[in-house]
mmCIF file of C-alpha atoms in Angstrom:
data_model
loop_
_atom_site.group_PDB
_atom_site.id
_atom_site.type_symbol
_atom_site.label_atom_id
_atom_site.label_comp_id
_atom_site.label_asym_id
_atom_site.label_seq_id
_atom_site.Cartn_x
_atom_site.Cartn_y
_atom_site.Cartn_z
ATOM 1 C CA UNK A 29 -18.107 68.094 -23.722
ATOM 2 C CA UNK A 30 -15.118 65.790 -23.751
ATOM 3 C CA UNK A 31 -12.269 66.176 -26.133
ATOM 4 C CA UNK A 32 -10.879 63.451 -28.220
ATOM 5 C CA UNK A 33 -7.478 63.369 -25.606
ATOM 6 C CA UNK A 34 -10.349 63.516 -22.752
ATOM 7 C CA UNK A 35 -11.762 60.169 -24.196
ATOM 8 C CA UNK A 36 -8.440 58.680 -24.773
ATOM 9 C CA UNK A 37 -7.165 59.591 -21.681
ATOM 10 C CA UNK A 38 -10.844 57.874 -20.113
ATOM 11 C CA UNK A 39 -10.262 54.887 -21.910
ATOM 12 C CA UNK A 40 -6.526 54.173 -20.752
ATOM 13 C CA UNK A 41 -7.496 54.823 -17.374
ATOM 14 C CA UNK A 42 -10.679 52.055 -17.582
ATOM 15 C CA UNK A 43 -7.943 49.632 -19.194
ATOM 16 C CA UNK A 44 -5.337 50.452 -16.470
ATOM 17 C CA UNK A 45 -7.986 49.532 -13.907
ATOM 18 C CA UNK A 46 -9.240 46.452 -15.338
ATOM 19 C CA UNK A 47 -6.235 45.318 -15.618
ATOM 20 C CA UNK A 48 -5.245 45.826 -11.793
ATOM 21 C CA UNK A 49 -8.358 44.197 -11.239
ATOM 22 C CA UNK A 50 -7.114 41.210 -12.982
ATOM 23 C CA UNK A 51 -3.962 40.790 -11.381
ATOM 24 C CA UNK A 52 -5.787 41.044 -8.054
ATOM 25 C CA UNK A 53 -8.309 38.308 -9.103
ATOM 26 C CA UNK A 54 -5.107 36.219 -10.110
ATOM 27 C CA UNK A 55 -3.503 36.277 -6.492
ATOM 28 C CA UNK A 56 -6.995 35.814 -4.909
ATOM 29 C CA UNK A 57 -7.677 32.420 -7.251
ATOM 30 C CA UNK A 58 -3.809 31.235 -7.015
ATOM 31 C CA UNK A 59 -2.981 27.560 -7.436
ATOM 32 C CA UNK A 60 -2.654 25.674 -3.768
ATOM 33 C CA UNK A 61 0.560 24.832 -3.070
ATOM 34 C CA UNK A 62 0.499 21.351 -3.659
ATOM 35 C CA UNK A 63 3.975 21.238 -2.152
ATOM 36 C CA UNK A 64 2.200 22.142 1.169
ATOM 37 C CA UNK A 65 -1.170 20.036 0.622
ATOM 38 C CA UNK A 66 1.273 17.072 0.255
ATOM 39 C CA UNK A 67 3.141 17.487 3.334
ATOM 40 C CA UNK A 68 0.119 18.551 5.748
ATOM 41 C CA UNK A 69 -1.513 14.915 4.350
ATOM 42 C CA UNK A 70 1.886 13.136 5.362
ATOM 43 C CA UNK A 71 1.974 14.803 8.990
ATOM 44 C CA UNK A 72 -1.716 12.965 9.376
ATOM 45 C CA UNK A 73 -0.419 9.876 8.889
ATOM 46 C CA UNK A 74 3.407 9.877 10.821
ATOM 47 C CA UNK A 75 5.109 11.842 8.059
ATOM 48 C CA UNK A 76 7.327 14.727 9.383
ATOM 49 C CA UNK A 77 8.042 14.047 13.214
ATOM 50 C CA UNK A 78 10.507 13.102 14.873
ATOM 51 C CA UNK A 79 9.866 10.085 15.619
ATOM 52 C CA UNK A 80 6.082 8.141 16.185
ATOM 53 C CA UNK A 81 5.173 4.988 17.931
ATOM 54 C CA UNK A 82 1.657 2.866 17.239
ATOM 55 C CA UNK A 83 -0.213 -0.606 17.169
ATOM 56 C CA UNK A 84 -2.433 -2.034 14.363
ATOM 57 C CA UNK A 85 -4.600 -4.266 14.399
ATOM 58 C CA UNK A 86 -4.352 -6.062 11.069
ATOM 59 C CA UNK A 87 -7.405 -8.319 9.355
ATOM 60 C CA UNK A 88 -6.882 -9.794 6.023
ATOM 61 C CA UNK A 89 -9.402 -11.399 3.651
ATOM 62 C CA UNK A 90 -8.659 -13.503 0.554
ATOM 63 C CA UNK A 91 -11.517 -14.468 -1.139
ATOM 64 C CA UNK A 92 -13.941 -15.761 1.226
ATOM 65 C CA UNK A 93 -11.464 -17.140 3.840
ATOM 66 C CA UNK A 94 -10.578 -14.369 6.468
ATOM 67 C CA UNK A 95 -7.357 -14.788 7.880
ATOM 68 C CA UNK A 96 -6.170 -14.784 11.396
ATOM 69 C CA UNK A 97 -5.729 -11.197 12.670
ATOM 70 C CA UNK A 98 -2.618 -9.782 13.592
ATOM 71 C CA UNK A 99 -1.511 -7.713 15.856
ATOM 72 C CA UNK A 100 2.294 -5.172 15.808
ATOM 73 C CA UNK A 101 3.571 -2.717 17.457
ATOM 74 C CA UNK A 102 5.149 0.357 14.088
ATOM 75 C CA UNK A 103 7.777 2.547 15.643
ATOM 76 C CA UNK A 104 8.766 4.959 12.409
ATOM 77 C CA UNK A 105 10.524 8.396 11.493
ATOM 78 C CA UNK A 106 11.575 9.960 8.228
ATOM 79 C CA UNK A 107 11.881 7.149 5.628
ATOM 80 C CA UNK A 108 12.071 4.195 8.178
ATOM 81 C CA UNK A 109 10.030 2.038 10.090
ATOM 82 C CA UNK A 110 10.349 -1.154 11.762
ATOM 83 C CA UNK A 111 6.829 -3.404 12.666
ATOM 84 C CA UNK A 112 6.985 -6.080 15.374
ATOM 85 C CA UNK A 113 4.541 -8.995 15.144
ATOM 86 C CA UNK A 114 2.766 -8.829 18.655
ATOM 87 C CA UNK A 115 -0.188 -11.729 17.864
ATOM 88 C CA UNK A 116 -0.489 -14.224 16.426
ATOM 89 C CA UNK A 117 2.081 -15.771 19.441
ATOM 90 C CA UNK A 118 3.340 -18.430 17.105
ATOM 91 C CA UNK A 119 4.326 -15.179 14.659
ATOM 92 C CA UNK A 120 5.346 -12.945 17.734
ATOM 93 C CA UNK A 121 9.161 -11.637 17.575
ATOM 94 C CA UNK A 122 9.129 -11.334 13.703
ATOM 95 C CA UNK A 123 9.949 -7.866 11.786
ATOM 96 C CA UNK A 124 9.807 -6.037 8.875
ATOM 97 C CA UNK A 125 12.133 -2.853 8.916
ATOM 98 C CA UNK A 126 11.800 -0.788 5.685
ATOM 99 C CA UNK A 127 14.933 2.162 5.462
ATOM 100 C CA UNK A 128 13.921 4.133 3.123
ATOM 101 C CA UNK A 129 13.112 1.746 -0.167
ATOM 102 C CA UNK A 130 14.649 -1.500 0.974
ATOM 103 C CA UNK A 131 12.709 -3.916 3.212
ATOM 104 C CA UNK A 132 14.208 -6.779 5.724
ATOM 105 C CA UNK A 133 12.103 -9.601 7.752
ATOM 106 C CA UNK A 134 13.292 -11.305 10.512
ATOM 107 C CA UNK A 135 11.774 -13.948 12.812
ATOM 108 C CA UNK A 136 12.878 -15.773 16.049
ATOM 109 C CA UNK A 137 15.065 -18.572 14.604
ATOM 110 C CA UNK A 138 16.835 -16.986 11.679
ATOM 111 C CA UNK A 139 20.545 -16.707 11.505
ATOM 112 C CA UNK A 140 20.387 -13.072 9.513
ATOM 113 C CA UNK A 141 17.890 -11.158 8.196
ATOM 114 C CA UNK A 142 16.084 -11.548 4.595
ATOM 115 C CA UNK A 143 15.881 -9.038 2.089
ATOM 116 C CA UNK A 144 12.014 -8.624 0.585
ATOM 117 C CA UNK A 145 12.406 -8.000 -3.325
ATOM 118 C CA UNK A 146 9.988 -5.705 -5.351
ATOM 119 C CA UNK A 147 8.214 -8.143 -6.308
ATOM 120 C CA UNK A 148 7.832 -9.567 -3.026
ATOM 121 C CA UNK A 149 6.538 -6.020 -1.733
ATOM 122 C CA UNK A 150 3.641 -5.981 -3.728
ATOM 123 C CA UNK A 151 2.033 -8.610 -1.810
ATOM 124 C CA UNK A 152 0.708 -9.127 1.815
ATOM 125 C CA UNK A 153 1.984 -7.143 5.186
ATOM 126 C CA UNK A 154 5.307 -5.762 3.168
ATOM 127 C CA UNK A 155 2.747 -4.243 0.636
ATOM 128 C CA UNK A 156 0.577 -3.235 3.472
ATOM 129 C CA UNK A 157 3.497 -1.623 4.925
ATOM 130 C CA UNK A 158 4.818 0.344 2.255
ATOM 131 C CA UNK A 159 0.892 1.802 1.382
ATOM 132 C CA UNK A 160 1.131 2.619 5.257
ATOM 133 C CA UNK A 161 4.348 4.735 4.891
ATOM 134 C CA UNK A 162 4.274 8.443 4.827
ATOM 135 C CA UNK A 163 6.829 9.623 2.807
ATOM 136 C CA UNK A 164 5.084 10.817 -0.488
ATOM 137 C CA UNK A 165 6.287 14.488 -0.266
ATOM 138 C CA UNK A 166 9.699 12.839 -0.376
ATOM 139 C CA UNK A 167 8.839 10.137 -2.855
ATOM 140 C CA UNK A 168 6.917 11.460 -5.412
ATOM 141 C CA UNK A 169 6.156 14.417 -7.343
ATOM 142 C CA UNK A 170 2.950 15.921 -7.504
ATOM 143 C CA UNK A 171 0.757 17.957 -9.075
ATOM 144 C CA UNK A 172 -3.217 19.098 -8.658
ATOM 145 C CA UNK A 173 -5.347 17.321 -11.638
ATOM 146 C CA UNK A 174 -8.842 18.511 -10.635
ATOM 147 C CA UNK A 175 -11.004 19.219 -7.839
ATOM 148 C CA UNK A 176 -13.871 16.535 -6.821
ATOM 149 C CA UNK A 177 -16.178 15.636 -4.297
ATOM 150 C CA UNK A 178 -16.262 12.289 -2.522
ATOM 151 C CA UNK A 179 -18.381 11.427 0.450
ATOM 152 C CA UNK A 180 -19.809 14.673 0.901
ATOM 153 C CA UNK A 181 -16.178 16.204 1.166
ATOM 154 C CA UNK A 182 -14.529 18.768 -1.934
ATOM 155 C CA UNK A 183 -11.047 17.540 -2.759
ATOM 156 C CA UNK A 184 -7.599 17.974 -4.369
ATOM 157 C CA UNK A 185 -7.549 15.267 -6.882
ATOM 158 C CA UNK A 186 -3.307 14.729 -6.564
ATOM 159 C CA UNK A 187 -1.293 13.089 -9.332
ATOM 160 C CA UNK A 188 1.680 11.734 -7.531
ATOM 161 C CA UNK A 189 4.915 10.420 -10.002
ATOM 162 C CA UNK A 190 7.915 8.068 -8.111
ATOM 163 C CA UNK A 191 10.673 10.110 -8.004
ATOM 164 C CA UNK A 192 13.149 7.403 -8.945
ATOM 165 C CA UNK A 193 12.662 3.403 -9.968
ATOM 166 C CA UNK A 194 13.003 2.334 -6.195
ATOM 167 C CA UNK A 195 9.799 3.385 -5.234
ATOM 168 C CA UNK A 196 6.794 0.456 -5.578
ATOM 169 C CA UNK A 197 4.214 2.134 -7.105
ATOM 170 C CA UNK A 198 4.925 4.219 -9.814
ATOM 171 C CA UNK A 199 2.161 6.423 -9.314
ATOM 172 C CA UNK A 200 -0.093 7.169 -7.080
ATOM 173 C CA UNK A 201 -3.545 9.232 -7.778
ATOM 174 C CA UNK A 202 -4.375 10.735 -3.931
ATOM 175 C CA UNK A 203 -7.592 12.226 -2.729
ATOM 176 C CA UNK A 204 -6.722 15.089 0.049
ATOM 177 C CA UNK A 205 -9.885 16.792 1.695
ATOM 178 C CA UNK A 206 -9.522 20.787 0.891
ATOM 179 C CA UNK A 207 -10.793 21.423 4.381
ATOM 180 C CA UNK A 208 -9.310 18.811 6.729
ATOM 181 C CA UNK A 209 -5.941 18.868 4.781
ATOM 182 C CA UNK A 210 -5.747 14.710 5.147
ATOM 183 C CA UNK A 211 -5.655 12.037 2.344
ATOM 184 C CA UNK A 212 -9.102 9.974 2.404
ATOM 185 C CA UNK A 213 -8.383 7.584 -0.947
ATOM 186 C CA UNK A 214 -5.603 6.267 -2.766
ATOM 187 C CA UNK A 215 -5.079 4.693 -6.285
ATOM 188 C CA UNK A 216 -2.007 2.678 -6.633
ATOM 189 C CA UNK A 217 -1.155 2.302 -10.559
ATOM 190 C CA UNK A 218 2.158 0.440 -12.449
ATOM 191 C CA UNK A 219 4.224 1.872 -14.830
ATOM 192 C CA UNK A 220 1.708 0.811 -17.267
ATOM 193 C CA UNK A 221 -0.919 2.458 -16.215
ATOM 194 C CA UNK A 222 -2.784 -0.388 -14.149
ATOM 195 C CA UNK A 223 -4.740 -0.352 -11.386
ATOM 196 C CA UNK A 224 -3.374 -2.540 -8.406
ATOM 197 C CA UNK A 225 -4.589 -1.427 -5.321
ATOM 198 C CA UNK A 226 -6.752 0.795 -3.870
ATOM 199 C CA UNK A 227 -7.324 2.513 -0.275
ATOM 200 C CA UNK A 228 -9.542 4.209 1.995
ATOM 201 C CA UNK A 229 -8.563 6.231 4.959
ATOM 202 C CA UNK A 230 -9.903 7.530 8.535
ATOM 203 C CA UNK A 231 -8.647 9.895 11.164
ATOM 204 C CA UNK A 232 -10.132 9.578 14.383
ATOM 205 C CA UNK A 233 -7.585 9.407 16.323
ATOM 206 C CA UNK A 234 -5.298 12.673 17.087
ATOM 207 C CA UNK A 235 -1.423 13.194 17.996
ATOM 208 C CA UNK A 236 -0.069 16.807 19.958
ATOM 209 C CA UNK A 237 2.919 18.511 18.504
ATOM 210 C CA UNK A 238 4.860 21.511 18.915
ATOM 211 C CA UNK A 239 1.368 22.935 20.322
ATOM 212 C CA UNK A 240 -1.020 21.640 17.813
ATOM 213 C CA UNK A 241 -3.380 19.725 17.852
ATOM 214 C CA UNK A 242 -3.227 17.156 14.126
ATOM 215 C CA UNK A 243 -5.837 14.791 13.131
ATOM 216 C CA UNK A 244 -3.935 11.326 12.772
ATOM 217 C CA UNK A 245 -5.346 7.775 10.920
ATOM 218 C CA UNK A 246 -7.653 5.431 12.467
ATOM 219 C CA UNK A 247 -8.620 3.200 9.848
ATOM 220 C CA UNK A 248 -7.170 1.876 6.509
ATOM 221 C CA UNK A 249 -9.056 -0.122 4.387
ATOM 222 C CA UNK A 250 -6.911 -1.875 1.347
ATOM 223 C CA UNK A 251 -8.394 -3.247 -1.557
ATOM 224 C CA UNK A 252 -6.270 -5.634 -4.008
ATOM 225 C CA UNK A 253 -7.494 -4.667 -7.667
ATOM 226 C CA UNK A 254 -5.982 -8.036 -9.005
ATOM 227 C CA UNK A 255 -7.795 -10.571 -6.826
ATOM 228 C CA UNK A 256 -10.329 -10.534 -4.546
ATOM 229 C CA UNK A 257 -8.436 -9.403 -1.470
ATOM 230 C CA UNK A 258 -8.805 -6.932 1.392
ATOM 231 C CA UNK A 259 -7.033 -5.700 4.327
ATOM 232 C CA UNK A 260 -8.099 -3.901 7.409
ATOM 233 C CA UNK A 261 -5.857 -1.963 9.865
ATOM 234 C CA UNK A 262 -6.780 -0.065 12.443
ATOM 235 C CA UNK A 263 -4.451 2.084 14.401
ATOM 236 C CA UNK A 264 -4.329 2.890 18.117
ATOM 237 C CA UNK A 265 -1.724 3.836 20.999
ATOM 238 C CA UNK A 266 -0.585 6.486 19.017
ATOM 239 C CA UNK A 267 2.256 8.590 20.088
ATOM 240 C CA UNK A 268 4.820 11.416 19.303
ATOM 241 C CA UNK A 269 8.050 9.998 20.842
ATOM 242 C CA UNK A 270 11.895 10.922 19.956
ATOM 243 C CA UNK A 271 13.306 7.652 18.216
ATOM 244 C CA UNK A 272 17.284 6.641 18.364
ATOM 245 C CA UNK A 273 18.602 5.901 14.907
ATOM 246 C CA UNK A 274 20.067 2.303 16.655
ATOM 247 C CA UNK A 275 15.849 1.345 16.543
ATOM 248 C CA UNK A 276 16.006 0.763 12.968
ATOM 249 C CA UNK A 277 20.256 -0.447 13.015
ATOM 250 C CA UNK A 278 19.929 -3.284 10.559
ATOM 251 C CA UNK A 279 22.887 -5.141 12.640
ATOM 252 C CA UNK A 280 20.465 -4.762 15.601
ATOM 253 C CA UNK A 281 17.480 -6.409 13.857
ATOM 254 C CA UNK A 282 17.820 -9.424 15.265
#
């Protein structure tokens, strides 16, 4: 027969227990380190190396008139990149060099190079550009709204915030695959909330560093929520290569 201290003593102990139980469950069911998430989906598309060359192939459509495809050669690292027009040859020479959030072109036949405004960057190939760039772990801070699926895939559902005013797109709501650790859709929202464009994103092509082997975009598919507009670009040639700082000298553009 148990005493009253027996029972006392029973039920502290069952507590106790549950309660370790519960703090074990906790660690087991931890939030992701979105931190982590963020910077593995970056890596996938040129984010974090030390430097990575590539050519895109580049097919626009406004409305029902497709225009001419282009063709350039992206050399980028951290928070720069430069893109040489390859084809068309009437267009071949020019370049757009983004350092961090400021953006240049130059073209065969211009005395100095012109600075692209904000405004300016949410249109055509700067646009294009910047939604290309890799630097949202840098840019923007995140956090995990939900999970979902989306074509057949369960995913972090990523609310990404601009960091400062300089950035384009003031937020940014990013679809990473839980298993594959890459982003495969992106929802590019104003300040006030509206929708401007959206993108889709495939990795069939793969890069080597320091041993491994990463997954690296193939495809990007850009949809303009204002008008009826749509850009292709598919990515090839990729490679890991060491880049000089002098590649993206703005006195050297020319």
């Amino acid at each position: 027969m148990h005493t009253p201290c027996h029972l006392k003593l029973h039920r502290k102990m069952k507590l106790l227990l549950a309660v370790i139980v519960l703090i074990n469950s906790s660690s087991v069911f931890a939030e992701p380190d979105v931190s982590a998430i963020l910077a593995a989906s970056d890596q996938a598309r040129g984010g974090a190396l030390p430097g990575i060359v590539w050519e895109i192939k580049l097919i626009s459509r406004d409305g029902a008139k497709v225009e001419e495809p282009q063709r350039l050669a992206i050399k980028a690292i951290n928070q720069s990149s430069v893109a040489t027009t390859l084809e068309p040859i009437r267009f071949k020479g020019a370049r757009l060099l983004q350092l961090d959030h400021a953006m240049w072109l130059t073209k065969p036949g211009l005395s100095k190079p012109i600075p692209i405004s904000a405004r300016q960057r949410m249109s055509g190939q700067a646009s294009n550009g910047d939604i290309a760039a890799t630097n949202y772990a840098a840019d923007y801070v995140a956090n995990i709204s939900s999970t979902a699926m989306l074509d057949g895939e369960l995913c972090y559902v990523l609310e990404l915030t601009a960091k400062t005013k300089r950035s384009t797109y003031d937020r940014i709501r990013y679809w990473v695959s839980v298993k594959r650790g890459v982003g495969i859709n992106a929802e590019f929202y104003s300040l006030s909330g509206k929708l401007l464009k959206s993108a889709r994103f495939s990795y069939d092509n793969v890069i080597r560093y320091e041993g491994k082997i990463i997954p690296f975009i193939s495809k990007m598919t850009i949809t303009d929520a204002l008008i009826n507009a749509e850009t292709t670009m598919e990515f090839s040639d990729v490679k890991v290569q060491k880049l000089s700082a002098s590649e993206f000298d703005l006195g050297q553009l020319q």
